[in-house]
mmCIF file of C-alpha atoms in Angstrom:
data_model
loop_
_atom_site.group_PDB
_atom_site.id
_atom_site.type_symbol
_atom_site.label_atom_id
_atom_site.label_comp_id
_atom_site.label_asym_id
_atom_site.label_seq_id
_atom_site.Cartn_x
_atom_site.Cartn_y
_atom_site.Cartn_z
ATOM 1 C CA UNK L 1 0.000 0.000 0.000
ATOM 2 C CA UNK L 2 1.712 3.643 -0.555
ATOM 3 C CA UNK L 3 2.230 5.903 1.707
ATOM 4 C CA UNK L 4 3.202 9.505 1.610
ATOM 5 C CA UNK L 5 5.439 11.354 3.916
ATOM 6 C CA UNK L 6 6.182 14.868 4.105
ATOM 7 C CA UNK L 7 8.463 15.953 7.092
ATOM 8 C CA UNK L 8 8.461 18.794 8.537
ATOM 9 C CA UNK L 9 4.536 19.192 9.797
ATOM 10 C CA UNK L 10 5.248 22.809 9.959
ATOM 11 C CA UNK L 11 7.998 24.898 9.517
ATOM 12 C CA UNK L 12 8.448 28.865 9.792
ATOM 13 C CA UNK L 13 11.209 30.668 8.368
ATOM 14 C CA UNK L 14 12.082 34.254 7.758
ATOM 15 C CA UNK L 15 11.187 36.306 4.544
ATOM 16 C CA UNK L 16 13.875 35.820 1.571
ATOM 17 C CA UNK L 17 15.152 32.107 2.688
ATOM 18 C CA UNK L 18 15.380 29.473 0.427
ATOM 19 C CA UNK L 19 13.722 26.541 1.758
ATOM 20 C CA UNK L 20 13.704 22.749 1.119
ATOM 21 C CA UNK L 21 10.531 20.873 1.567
ATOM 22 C CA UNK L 22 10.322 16.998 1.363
ATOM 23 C CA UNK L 23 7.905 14.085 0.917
ATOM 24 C CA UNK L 24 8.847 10.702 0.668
ATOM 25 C CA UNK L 25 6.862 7.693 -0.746
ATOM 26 C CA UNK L 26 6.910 3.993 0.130
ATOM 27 C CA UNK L 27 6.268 2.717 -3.415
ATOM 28 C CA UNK L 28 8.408 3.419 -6.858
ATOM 29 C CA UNK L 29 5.554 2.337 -8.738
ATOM 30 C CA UNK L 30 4.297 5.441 -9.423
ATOM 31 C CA UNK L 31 2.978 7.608 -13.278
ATOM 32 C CA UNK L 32 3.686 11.235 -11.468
ATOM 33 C CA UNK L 33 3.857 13.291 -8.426
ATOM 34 C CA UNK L 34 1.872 16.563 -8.134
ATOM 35 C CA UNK L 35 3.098 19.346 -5.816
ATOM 36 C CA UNK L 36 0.040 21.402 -4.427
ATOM 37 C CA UNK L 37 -0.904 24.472 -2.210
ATOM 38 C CA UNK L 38 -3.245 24.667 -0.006
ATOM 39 C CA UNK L 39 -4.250 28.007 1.549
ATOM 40 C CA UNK L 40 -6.632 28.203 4.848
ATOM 41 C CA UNK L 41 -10.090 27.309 3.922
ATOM 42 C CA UNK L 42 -9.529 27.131 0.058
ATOM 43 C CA UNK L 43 -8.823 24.412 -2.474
ATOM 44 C CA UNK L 44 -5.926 22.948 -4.203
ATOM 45 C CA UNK L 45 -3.850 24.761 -6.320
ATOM 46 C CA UNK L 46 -1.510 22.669 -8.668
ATOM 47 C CA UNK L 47 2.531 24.006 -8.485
ATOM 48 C CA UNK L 48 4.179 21.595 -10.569
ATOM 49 C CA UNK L 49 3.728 17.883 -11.714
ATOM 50 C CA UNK L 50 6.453 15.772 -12.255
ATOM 51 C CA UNK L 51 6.644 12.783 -14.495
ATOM 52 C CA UNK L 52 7.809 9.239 -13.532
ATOM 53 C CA UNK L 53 10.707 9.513 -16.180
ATOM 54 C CA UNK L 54 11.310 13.232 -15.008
ATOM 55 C CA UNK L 55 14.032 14.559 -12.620
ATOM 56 C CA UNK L 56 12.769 18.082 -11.488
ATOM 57 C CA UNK L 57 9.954 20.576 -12.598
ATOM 58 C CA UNK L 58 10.515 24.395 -12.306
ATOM 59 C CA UNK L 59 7.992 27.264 -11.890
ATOM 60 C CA UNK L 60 9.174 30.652 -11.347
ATOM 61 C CA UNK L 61 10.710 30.638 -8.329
ATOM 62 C CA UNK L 62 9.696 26.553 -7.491
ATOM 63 C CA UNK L 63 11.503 23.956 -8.331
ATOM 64 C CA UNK L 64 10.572 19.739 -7.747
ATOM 65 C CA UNK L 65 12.974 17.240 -8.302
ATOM 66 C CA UNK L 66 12.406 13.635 -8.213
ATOM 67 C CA UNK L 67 13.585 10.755 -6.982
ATOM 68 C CA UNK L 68 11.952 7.765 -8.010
ATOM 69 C CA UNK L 69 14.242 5.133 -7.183
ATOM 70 C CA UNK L 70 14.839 6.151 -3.244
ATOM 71 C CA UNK L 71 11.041 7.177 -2.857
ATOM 72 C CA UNK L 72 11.814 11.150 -2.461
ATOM 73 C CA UNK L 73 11.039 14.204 -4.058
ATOM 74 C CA UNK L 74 11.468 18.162 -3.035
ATOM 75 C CA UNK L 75 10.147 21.409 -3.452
ATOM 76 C CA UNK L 76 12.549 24.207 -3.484
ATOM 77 C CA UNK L 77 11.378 27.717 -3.285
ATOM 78 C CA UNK L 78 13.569 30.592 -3.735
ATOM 79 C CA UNK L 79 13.800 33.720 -2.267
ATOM 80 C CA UNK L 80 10.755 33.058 0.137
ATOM 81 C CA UNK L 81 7.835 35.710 0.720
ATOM 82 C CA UNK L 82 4.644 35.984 3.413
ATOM 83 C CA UNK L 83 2.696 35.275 0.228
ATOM 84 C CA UNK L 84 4.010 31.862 -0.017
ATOM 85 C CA UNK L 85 3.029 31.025 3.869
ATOM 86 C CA UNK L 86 0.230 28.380 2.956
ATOM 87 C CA UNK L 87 0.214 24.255 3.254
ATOM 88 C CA UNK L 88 2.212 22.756 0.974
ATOM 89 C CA UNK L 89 0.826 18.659 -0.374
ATOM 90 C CA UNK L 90 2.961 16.349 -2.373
ATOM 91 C CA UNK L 91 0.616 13.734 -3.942
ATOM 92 C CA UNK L 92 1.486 10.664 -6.032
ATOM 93 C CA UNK L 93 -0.192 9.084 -8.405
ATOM 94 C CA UNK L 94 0.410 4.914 -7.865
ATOM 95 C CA UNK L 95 0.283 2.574 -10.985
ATOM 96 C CA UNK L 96 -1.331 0.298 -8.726
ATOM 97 C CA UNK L 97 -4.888 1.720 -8.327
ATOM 98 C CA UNK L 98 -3.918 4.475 -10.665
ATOM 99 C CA UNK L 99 -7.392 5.872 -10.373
ATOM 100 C CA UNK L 100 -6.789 8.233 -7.265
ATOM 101 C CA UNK L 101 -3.952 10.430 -5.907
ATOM 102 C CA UNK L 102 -2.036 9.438 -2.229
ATOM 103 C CA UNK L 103 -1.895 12.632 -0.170
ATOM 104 C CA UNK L 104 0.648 13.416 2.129
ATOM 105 C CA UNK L 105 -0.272 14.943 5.038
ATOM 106 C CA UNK L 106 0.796 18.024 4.014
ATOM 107 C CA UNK L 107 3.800 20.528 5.279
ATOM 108 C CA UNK L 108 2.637 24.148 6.854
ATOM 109 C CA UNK L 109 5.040 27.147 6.212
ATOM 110 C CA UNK L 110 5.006 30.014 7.305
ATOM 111 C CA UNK L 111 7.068 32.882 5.981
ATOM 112 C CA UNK L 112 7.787 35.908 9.014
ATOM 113 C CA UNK L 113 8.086 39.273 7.126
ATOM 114 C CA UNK Z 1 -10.966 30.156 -17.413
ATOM 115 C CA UNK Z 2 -10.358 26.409 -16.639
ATOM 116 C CA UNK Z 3 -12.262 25.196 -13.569
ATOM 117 C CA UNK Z 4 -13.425 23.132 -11.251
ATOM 118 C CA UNK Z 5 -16.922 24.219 -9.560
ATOM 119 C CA UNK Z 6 -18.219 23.111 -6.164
ATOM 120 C CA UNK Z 7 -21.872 23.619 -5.054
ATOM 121 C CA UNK Z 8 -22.090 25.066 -2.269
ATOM 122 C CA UNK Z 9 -19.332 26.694 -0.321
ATOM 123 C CA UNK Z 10 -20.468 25.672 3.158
ATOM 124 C CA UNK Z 11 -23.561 24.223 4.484
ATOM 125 C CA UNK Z 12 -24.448 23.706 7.782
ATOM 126 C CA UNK Z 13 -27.508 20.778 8.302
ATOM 127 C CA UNK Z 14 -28.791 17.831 10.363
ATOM 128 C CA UNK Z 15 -28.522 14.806 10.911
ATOM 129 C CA UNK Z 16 -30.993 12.985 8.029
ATOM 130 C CA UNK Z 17 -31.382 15.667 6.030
ATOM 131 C CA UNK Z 18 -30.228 14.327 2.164
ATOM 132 C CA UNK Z 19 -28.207 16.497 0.357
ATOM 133 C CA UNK Z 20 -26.332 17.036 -2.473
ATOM 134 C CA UNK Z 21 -23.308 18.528 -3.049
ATOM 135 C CA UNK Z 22 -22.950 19.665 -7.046
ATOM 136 C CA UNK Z 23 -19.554 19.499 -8.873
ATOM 137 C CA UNK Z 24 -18.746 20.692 -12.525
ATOM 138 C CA UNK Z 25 -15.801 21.001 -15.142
ATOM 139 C CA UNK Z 26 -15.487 23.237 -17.994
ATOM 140 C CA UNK Z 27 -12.486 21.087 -19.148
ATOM 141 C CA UNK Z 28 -14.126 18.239 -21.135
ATOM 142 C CA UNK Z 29 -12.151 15.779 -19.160
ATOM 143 C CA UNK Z 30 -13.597 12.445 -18.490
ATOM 144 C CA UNK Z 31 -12.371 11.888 -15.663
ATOM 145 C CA UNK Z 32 -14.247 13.011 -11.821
ATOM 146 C CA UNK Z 33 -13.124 12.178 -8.892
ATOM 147 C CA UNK Z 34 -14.259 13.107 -5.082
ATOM 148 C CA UNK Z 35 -12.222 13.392 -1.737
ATOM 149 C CA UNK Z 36 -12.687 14.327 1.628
ATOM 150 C CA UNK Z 37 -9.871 16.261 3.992
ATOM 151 C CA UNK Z 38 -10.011 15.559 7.555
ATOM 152 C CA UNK Z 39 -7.449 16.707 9.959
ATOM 153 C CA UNK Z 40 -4.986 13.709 10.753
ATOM 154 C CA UNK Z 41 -6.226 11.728 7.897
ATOM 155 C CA UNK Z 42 -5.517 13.751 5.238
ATOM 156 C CA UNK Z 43 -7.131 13.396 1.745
ATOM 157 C CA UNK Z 44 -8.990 10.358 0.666
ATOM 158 C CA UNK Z 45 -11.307 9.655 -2.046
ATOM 159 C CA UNK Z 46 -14.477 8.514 -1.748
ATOM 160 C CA UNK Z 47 -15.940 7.537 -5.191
ATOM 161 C CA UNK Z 48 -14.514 8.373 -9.045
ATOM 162 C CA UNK Z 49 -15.497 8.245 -12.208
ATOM 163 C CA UNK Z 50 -14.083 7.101 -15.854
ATOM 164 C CA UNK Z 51 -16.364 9.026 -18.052
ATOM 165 C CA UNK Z 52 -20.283 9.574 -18.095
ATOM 166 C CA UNK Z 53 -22.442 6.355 -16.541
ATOM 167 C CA UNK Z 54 -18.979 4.921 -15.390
ATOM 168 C CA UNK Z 55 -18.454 5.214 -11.296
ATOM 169 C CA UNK Z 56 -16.225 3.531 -9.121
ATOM 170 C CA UNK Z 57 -15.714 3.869 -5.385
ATOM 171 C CA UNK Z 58 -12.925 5.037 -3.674
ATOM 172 C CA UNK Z 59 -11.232 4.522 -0.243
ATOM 173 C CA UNK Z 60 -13.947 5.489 1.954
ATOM 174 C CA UNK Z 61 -17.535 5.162 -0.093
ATOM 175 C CA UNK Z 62 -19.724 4.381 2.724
ATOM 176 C CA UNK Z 63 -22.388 6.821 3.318
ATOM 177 C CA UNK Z 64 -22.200 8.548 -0.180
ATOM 178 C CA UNK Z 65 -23.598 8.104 -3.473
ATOM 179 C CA UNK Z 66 -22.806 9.677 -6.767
ATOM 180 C CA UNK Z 67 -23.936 10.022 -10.541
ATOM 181 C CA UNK Z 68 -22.428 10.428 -14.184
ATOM 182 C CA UNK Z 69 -25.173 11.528 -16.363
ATOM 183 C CA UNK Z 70 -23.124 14.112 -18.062
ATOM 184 C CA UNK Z 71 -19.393 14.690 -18.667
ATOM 185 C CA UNK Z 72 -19.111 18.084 -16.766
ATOM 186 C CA UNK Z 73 -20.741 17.164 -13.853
ATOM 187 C CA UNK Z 74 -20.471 14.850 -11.133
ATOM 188 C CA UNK Z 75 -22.078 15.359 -7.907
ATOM 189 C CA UNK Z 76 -21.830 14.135 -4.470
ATOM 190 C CA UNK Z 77 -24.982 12.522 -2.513
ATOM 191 C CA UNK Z 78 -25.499 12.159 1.039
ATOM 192 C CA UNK Z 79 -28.618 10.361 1.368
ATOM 193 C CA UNK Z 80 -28.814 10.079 5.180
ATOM 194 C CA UNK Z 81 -25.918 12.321 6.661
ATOM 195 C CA UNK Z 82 -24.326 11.611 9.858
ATOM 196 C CA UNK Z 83 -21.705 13.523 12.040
ATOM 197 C CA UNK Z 84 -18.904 11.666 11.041
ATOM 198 C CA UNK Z 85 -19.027 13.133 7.110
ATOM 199 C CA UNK Z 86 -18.621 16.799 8.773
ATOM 200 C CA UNK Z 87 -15.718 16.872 6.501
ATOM 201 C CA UNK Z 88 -13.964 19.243 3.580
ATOM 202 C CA UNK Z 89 -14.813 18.114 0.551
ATOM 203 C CA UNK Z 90 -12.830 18.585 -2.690
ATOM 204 C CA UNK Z 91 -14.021 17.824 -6.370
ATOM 205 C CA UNK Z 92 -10.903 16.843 -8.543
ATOM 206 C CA UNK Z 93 -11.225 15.929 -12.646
ATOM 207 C CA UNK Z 94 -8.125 15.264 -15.166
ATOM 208 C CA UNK Z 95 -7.861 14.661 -18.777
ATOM 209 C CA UNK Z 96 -8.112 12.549 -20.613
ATOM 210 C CA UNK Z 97 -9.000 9.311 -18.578
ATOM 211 C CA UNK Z 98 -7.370 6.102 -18.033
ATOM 212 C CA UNK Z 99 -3.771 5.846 -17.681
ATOM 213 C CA UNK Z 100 -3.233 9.682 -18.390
ATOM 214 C CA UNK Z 101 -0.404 11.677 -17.014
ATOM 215 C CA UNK Z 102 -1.979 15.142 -16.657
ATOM 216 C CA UNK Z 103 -2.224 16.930 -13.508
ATOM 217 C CA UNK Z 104 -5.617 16.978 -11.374
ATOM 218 C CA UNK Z 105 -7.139 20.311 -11.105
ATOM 219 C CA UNK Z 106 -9.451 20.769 -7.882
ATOM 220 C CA UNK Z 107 -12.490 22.722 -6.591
ATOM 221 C CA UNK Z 108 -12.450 25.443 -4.039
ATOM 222 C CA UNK Z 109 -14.071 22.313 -2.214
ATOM 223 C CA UNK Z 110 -17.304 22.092 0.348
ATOM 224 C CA UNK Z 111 -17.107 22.460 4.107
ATOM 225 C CA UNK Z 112 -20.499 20.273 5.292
ATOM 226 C CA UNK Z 113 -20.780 20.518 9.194
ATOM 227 C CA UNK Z 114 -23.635 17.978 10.265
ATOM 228 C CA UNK Z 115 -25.227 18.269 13.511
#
């Protein structure tokens, strides 16, 4: 059964930090991982999506990388701002029971101004 | 603009009470799928769906019913609500179906407190 991980729960760093986050997953069987955000009492908002046969994804000042084989990808953001404070979800998307995404549980950041 | 479209917001009801919550794309995609967010669980789905009259049910179906009678929407029924599905609810659809590799785009979702 997969299982997503994404350590730290929360983390809070000050404004213009580059920051790391990380989710691990228990299965390599996977067609992509999705990288979301998640503001306070709002939906989903898709940040990047990374393909099984792809290493890293970049968006402005995001970038995912991918590591299939050792069950790990991260989410670097550059040059952080209070706008980016939100929850941040990694989510894969298993080849067994393709027909659903596996949620982490999600990391919190906030950035201090 | 692409999106996703949950019906309603919030809604605040008892116990019994059936309800519907409504979901629709403007994407064309075939495929619909429905979660719930609860704190410590995190997402799960409850029921998806392949393409119109095609439904299949997810981790946590019990208590919920849904329909595919036309591509853009797909909406969530509780016929007999109980406490337990105060929940967050997200609508999620992706194109095309089967073993496609395109991101999921999600609703603003529905936060149902039952009393």
């Amino acid at each position: 059964k997969q299982e997503v991980t994404q350590i730290p729960a929360a983390l809070s760093v000050p404004e213009g930090e580059n920051l790391v986050l990380n989710c691990s997953f228990t299965d390599s069987a996977i067609y992509n991982l999705q990288w979301f955000r998640q503001d306070p009492g709002k939906g989903l908002t898709s940040l990047l999506l990374i393909q099984s046969s792809q290493r890293e994804q970049t968006s402005g000042r995001l970038n995912a990388s991918l590591d299939k084989s050792s069950g790990r990808s991260t989410l670097y953001i550059a040059a952080s701002q209070p706008g980016d404070s939100a929850t941040y979800l990694c989510a894969v998307r298993p080849i067994q029971g393709a027909q659903k995404l596996v949620f982490g549980q999600g990391t919190r950041l906030t950035i201090n101004p | 603009e692409a999106q996703v479209t949950q019906n309603p917001r919030y809604l605040i009801t008892v116990t019994g009470k059936k309800l519907t919550v409504t979901c629709s794309q403007n994407m064309n995609h075939e495929y619909m799928s429905w979660y719930r967010q609860d704190p410590g669980l995190g997402l799960r789905q409850i029921y998806y769906s392949m393409n119109v009259e095609v439904t299949d049910k997810g981790d946590v179906p019990e208590g919920y019913k849904v329909s595919r009678k036309e591509k853009r929407n797909f909406p969530l029924i509780l016929e007999s609500p109980s406490p337990n599905q105060t929940s967050l609810y997200f609508c999620a659809s992706r194109s095309p179906g089967g073993n496609s590799n395109q991101p999921q785009h999600f609703g603003d979702g529905t936060r149902l407190s039952i009393l």
